[in-house]
Coordinates of C-alpha atoms in Angstrom, one line a residue:
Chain A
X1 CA -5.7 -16.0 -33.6
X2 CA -5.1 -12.3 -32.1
X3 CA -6.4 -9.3 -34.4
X4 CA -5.6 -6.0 -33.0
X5 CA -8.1 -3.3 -35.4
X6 CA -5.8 -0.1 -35.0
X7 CA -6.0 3.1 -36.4
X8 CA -3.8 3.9 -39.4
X9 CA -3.0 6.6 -42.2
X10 CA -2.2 6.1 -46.0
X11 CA 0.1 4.0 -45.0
X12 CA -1.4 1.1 -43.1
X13 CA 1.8 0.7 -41.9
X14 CA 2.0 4.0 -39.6
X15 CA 0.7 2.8 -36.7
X16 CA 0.6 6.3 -34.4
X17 CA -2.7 5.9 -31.9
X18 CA -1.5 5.9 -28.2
X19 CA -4.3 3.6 -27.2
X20 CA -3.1 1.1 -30.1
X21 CA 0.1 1.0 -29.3
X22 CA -0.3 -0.2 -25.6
X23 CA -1.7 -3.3 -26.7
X24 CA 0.6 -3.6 -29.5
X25 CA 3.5 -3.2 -26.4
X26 CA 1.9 -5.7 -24.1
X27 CA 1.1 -8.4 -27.2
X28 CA 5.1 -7.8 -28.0
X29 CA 6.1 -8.4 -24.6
X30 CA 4.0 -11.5 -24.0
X31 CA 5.4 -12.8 -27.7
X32 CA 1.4 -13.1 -28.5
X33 CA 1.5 -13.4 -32.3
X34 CA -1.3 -11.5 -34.2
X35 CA -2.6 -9.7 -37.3
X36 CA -2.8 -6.0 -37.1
X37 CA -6.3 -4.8 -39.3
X38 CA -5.8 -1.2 -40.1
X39 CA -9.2 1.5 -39.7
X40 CA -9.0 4.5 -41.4
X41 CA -10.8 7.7 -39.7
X42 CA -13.9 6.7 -42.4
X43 CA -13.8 3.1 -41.7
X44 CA -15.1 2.9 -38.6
X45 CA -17.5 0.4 -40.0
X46 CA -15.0 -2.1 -39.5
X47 CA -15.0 -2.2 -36.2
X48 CA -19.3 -1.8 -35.7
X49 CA -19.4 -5.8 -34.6
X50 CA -18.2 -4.5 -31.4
X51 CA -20.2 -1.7 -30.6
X52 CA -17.4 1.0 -30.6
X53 CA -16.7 3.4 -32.7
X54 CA -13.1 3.7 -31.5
X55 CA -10.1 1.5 -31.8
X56 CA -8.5 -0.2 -30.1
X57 CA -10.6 -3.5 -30.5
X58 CA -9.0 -6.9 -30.2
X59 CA -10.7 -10.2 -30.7
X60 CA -9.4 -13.6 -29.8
X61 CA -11.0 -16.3 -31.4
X62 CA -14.9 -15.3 -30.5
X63 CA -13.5 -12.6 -27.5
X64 CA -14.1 -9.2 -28.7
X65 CA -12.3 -6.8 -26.1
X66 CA -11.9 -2.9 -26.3
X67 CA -10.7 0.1 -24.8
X68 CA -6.8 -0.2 -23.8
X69 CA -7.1 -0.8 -20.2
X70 CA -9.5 -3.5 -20.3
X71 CA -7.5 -5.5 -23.1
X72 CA -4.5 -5.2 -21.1
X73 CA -6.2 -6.8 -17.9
X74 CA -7.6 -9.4 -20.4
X75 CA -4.2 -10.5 -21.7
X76 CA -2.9 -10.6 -18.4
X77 CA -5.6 -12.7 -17.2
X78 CA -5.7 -14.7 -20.2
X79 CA -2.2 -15.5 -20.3
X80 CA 0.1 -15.3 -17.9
X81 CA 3.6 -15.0 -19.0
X82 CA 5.4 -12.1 -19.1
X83 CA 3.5 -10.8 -16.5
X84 CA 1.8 -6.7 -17.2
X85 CA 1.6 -6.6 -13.7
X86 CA -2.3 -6.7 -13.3
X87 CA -2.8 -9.5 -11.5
X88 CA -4.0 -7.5 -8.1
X89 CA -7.2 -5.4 -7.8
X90 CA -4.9 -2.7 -6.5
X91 CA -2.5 -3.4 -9.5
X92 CA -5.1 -2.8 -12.1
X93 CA -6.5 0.4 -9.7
X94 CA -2.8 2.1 -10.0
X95 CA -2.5 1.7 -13.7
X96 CA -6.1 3.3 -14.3
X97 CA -4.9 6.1 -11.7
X98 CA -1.4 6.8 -13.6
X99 CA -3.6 6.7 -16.7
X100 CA -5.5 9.5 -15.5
X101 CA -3.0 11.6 -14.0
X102 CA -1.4 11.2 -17.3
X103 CA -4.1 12.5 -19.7
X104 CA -4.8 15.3 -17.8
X105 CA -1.1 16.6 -17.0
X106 CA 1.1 15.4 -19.4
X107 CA -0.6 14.1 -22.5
X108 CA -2.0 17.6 -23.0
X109 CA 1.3 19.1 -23.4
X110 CA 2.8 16.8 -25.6
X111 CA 0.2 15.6 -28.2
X112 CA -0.1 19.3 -29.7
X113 CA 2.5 19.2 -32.4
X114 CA 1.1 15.6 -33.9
X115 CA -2.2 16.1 -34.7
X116 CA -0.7 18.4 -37.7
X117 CA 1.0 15.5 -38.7
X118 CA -1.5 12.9 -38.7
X119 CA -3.4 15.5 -40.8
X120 CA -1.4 15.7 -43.3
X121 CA -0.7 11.8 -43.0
X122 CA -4.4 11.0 -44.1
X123 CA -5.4 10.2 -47.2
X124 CA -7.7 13.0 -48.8
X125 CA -11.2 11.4 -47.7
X126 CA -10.0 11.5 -44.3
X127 CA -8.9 15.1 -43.8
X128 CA -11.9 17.0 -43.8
X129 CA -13.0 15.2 -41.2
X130 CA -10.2 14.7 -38.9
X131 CA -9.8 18.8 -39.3
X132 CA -13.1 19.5 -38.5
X133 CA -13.4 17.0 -35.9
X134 CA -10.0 18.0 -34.1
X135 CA -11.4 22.0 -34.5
X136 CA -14.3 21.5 -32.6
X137 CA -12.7 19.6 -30.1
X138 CA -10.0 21.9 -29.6
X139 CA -11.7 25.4 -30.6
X140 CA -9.0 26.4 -33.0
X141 CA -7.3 25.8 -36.0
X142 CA -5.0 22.7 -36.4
X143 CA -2.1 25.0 -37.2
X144 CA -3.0 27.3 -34.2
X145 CA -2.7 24.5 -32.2
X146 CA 0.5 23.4 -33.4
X147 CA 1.6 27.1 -32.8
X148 CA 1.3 26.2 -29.2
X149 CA 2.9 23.6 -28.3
X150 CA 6.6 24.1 -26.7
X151 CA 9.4 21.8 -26.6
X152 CA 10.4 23.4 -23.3
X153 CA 6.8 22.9 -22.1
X154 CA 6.8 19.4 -23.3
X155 CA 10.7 18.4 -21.7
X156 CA 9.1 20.0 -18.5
X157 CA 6.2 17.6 -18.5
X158 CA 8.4 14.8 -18.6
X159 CA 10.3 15.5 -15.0
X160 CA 7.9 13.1 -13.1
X161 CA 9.7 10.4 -15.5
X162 CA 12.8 11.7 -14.9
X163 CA 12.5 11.4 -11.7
X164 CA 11.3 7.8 -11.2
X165 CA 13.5 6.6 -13.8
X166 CA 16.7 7.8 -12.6
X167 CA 16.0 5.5 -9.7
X168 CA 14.8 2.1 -11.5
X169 CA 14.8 1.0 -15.0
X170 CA 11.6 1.0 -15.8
X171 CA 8.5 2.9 -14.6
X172 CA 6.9 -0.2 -13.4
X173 CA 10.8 -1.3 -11.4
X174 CA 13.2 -3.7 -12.4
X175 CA 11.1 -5.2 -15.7
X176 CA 8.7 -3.2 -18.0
X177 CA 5.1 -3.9 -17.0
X178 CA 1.9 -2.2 -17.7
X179 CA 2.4 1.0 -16.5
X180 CA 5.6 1.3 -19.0
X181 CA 3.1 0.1 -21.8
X182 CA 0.6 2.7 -21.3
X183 CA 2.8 6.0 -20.8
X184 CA 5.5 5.0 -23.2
X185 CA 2.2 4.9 -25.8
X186 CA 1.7 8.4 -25.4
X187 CA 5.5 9.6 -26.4
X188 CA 5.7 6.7 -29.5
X189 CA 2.5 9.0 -30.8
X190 CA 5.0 12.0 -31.0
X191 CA 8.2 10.4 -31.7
X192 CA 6.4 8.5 -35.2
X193 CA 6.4 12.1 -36.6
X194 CA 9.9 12.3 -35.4
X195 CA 8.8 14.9 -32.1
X196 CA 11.2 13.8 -29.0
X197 CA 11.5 15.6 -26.2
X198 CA 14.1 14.2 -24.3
X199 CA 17.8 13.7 -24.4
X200 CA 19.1 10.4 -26.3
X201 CA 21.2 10.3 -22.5
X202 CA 18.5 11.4 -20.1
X203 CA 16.5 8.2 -18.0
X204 CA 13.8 8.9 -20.1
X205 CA 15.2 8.8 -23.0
X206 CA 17.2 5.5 -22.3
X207 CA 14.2 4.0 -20.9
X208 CA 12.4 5.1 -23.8
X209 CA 15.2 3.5 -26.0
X210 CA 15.1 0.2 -23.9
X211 CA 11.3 -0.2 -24.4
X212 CA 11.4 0.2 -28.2
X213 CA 14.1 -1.8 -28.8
X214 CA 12.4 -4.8 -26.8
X215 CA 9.6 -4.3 -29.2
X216 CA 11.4 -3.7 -32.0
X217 CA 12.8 -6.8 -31.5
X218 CA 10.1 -9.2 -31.3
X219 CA 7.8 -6.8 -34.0
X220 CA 10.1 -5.2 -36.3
X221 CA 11.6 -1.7 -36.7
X222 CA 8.5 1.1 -36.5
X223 CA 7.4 2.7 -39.3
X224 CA 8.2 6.3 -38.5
X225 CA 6.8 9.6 -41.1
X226 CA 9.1 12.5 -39.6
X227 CA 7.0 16.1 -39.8
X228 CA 9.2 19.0 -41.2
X229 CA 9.2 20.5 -37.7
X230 CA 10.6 17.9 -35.8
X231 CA 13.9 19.5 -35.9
X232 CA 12.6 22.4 -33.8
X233 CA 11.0 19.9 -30.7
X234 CA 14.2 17.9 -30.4
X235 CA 15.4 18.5 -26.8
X236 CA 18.8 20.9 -27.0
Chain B
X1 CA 7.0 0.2 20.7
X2 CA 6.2 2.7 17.7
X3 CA 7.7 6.0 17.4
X4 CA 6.6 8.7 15.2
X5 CA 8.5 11.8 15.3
X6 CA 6.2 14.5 13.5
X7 CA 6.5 18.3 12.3
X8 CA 4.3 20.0 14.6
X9 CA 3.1 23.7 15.0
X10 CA 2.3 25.5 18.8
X11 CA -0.3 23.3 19.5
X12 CA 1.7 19.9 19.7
X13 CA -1.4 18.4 18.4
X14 CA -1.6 19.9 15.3
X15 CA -0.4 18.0 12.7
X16 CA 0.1 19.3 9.1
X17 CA 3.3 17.8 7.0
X18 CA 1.8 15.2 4.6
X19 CA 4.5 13.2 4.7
X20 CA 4.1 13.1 8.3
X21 CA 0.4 11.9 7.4
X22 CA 1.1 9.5 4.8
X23 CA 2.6 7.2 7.5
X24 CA 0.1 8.0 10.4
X25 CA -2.8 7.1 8.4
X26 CA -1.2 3.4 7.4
X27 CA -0.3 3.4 10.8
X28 CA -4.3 3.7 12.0
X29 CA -5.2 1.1 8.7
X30 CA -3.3 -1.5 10.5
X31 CA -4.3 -0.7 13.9
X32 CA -0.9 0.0 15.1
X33 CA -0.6 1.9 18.1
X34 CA 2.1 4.3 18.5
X35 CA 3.8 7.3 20.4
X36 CA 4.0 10.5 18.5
X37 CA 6.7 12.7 19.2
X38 CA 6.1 16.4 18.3
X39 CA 9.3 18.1 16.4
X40 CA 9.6 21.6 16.0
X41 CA 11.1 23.3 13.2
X42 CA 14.1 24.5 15.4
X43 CA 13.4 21.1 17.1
X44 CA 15.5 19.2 14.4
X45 CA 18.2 18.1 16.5
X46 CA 15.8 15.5 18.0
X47 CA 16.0 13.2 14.9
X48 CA 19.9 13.8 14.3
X49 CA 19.8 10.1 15.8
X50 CA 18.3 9.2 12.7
X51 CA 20.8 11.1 10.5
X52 CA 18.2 13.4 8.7
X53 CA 16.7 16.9 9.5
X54 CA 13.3 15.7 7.9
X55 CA 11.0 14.2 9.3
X56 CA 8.8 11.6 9.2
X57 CA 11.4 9.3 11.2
X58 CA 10.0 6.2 12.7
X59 CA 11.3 3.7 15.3
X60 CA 10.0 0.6 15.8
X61 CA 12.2 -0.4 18.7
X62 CA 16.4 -0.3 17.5
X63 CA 15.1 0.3 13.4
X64 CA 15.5 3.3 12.7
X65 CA 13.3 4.6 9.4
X66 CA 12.8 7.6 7.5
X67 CA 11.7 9.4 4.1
X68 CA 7.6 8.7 3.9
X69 CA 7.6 6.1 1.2
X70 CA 10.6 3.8 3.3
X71 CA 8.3 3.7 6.4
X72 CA 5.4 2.6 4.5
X73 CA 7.3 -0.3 2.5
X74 CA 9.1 -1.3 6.0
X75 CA 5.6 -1.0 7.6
X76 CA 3.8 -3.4 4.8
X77 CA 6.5 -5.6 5.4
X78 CA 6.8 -5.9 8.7
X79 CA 3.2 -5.9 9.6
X80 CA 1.2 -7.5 6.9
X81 CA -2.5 -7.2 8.5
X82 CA -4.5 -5.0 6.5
X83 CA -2.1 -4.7 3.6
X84 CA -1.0 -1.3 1.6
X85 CA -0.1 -3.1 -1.1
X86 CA 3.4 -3.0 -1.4
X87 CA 4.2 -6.6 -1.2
X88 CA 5.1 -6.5 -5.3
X89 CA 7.9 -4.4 -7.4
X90 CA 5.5 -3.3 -9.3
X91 CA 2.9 -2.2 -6.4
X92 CA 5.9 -0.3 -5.0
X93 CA 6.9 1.2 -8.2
X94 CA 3.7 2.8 -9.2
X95 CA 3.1 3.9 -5.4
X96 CA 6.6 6.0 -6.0
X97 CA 5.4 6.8 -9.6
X98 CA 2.0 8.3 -8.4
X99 CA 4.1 10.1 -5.7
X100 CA 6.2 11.7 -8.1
X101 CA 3.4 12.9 -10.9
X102 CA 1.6 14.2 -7.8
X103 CA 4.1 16.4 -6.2
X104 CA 5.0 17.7 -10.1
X105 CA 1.0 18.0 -11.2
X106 CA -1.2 18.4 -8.3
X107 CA 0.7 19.5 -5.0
X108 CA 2.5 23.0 -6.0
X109 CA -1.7 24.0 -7.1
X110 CA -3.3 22.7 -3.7
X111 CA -0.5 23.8 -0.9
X112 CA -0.4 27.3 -2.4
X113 CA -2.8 28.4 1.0
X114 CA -1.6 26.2 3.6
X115 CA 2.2 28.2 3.7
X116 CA 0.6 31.5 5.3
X117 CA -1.5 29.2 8.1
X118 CA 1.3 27.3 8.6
X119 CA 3.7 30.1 9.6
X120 CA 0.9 31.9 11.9
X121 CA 0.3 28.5 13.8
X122 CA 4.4 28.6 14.3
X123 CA 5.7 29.2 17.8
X124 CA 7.0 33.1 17.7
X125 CA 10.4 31.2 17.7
X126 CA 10.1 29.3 14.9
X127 CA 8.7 32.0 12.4
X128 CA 11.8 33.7 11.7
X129 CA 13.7 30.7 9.6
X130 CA 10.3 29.6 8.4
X131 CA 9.2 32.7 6.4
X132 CA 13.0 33.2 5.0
X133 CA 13.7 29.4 4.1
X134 CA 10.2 29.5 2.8
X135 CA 10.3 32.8 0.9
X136 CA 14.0 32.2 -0.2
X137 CA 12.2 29.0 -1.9
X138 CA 9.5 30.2 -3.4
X139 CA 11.5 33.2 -4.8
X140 CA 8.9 35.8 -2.7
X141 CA 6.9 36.3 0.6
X142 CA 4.8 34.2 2.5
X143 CA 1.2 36.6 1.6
X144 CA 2.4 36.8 -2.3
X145 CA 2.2 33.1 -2.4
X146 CA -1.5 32.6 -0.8
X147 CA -2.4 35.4 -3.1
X148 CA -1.7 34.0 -6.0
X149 CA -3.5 30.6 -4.8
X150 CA -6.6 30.3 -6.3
X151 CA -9.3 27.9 -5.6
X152 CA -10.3 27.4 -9.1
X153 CA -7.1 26.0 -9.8
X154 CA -7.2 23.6 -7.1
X155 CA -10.3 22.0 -8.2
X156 CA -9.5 21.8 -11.8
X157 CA -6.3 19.9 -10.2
X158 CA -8.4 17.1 -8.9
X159 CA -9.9 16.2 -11.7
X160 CA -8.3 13.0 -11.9
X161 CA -8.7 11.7 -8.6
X162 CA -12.4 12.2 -9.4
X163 CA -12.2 10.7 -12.2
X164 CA -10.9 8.0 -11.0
X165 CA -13.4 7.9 -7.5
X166 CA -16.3 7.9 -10.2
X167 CA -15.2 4.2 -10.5
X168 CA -14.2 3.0 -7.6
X169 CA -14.4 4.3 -3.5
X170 CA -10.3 3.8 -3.4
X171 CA -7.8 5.2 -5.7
X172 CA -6.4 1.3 -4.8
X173 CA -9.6 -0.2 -5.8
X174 CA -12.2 -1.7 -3.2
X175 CA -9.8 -0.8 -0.3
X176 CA -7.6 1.8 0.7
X177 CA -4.2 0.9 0.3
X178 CA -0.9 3.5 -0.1
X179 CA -2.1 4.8 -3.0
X180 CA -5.4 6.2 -0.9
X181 CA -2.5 7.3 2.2
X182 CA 0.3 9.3 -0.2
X183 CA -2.4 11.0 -2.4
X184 CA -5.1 12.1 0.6
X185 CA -2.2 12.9 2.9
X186 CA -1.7 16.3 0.5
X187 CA -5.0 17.2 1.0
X188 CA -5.3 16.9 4.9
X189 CA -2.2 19.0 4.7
X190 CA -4.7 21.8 3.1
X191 CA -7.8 20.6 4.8
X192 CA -6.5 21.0 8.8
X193 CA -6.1 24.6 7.8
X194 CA -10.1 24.3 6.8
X195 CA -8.6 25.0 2.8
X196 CA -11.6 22.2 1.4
X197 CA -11.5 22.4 -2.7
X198 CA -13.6 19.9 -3.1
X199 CA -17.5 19.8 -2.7
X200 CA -18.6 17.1 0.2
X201 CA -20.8 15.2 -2.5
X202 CA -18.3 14.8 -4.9
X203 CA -16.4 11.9 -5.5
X204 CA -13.3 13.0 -3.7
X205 CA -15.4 14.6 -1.3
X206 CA -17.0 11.1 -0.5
X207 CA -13.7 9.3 -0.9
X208 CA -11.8 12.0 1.6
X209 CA -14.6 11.5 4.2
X210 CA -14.2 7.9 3.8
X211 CA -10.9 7.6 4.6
X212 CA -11.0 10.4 7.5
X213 CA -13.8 8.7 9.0
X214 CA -11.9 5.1 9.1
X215 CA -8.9 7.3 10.5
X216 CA -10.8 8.9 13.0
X217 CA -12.1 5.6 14.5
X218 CA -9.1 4.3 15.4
X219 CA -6.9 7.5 16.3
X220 CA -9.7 9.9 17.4
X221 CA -10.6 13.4 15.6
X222 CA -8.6 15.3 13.7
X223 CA -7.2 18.5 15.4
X224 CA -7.6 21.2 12.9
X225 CA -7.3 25.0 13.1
X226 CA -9.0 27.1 10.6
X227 CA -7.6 30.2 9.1
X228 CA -9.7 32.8 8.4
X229 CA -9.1 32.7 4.6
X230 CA -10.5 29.7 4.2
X231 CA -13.8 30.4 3.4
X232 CA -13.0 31.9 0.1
X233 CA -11.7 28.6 -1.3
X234 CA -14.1 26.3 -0.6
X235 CA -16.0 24.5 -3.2
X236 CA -18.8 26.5 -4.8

């Protein structure tokens, strides 16, 4: 049996961590059945057996895997079907590459508005330290930092999707693989607090569209908590 | 017999464009040899043959290839020894993905110098169309644009290609495949000019040296010519 420890909110049922949610993609897409075991911000306990203090972790049977990457190339490895796409050492180099290059020049454009609204999705116990946590990180106030972010900025960060998908279906060519996994991860952290950036009709948006609904599919519909000002991010 | 028709500058032995390099550098990884035919910039009607007004174009005796990314996918196929990686959709896909976040996230930082050296290693004939197509671009002159290129910036613009050389000597792994050609190609484009925003013992440093040095071995030195405004960008 697959368990997939993921972060959650009050609602164990909001899944919204990137990092989770490109395992939870790959395990879809390989039809691998398996439990999801929320952690909380203050339950990091949970997940001590394997020497992390961050989720994702994933065990399988006595297998304890973390970090995203690496339990993507496990499950590829381990089985076969549906293939991610990580088969090749140069396959597995590219996706760590476009993980990079996506951290540092998209990610930080479009995570701003969220972290407000994970905030406020916490349960009390959690917020004081998710605020002052997220402060330090960020030197400034959670609001200040939702002050910042742009739609236009954020629709602008998305043209080197745009770009590729307007000439194949999926990032990764004619079927989804890893590299669709790990950057569709990072808008699904937006979009659960209802912050979209694209057009329903752009290529990103109907690639985005064609991903979820794959998932959706096999997993259910996503549990979604829409922030009051997602009206303002949605692409005009 | 392989042709490569290349942008060149007065010296017919300059070579800058990095699409241009992109294919002469998988070229040399595979040990093929080839004739390189210089093209001016008021040269192009030596590659209407080809139907384009860009170059790269490559021949390989009656095929006829262009656009940077083509050649290398025709070249992978075509001659399989020391592979690029591009024998898989997906290996092709994130090659063109890559391609696409760095021309959007890292390219319009690091060419910012090379414009000005470019057009003063242009034949007095040439100049003329290649400050006003360039400046009618760019939306002002040549000397605005290098002054507002700052080698800071071009550092901080790296930082995931180091990140990423921290972990392995390739951007494709434990080899050099396309990956290693399209992204270094954009920073020979800077570097002939002697624009170097990396230090030498860094892991881009190490990585560009690496691949340089494996180039020059099979095609001989690099011809370079440095403008005098290069010292103020190098690495501190």
């Amino acid at each position: 049996m697959i368990r997939l420890y993921e972060l959650c909110a009050s609602d164990p049922d909001l899944v919204f961590s990137p990092y989770c949610w490109r395992v939870r993609l790959a395990l879809a897409h390989k039809r691998l059945p398996f439990e999801g075991l929320p952690v909380g911000f203050m339950d990091k306990d949970k997940i001590a057996f394997a020497d992390s203090r961050l989720v994702p972790v994933l065990t399988d049977g006595d297998i304890v895997v973390k970090e995203s990457l690496d339990i993507l190339e496990y499950l590829d490895r381990t089985y076969p079907q549906a293939p991610l796409g990580l088969d090749s050492e140069a396959g597995r180099a590219r996706v760590r590459f476009i993980s990079e290059l996506i951290l540092r020049h998209i990610t930080p454009v479009t995570f701003k508005p969220s972290l407000l609204a994970i905030y406020e999705a916490q349960p009390e116990s959690a917020r004081g330290y998710f605020r002052e946590s997220r402060e330090k990180r960020f030197g400034c106030t959670l609001e200040q930092l939702h002050a910042t972010a742009s739609a236009g900025d954020a629709h602008t960060a998305l043209a080197a999707l745009e770009a590729q998908l307007k000439n194949m279906p999926y990032l990764d060519g004619n079927q989804p693989g890893a590299t669709d996994f790990v950057v569709v991860a990072h808008l699904i952290f937006s979009w659960v607090f209802g912050f979209q950036y694209w057009k329903d009709d752009s290529a990103v948006g109907q690639w985005f569209t064609r991903v979820l609904d794959a998932y959706s599919e096999v997993a259910g519909p996503v549990k979604r908590l829409i922030h009051p000002a997602a009206a303002q991010f949605r692409a005009a």
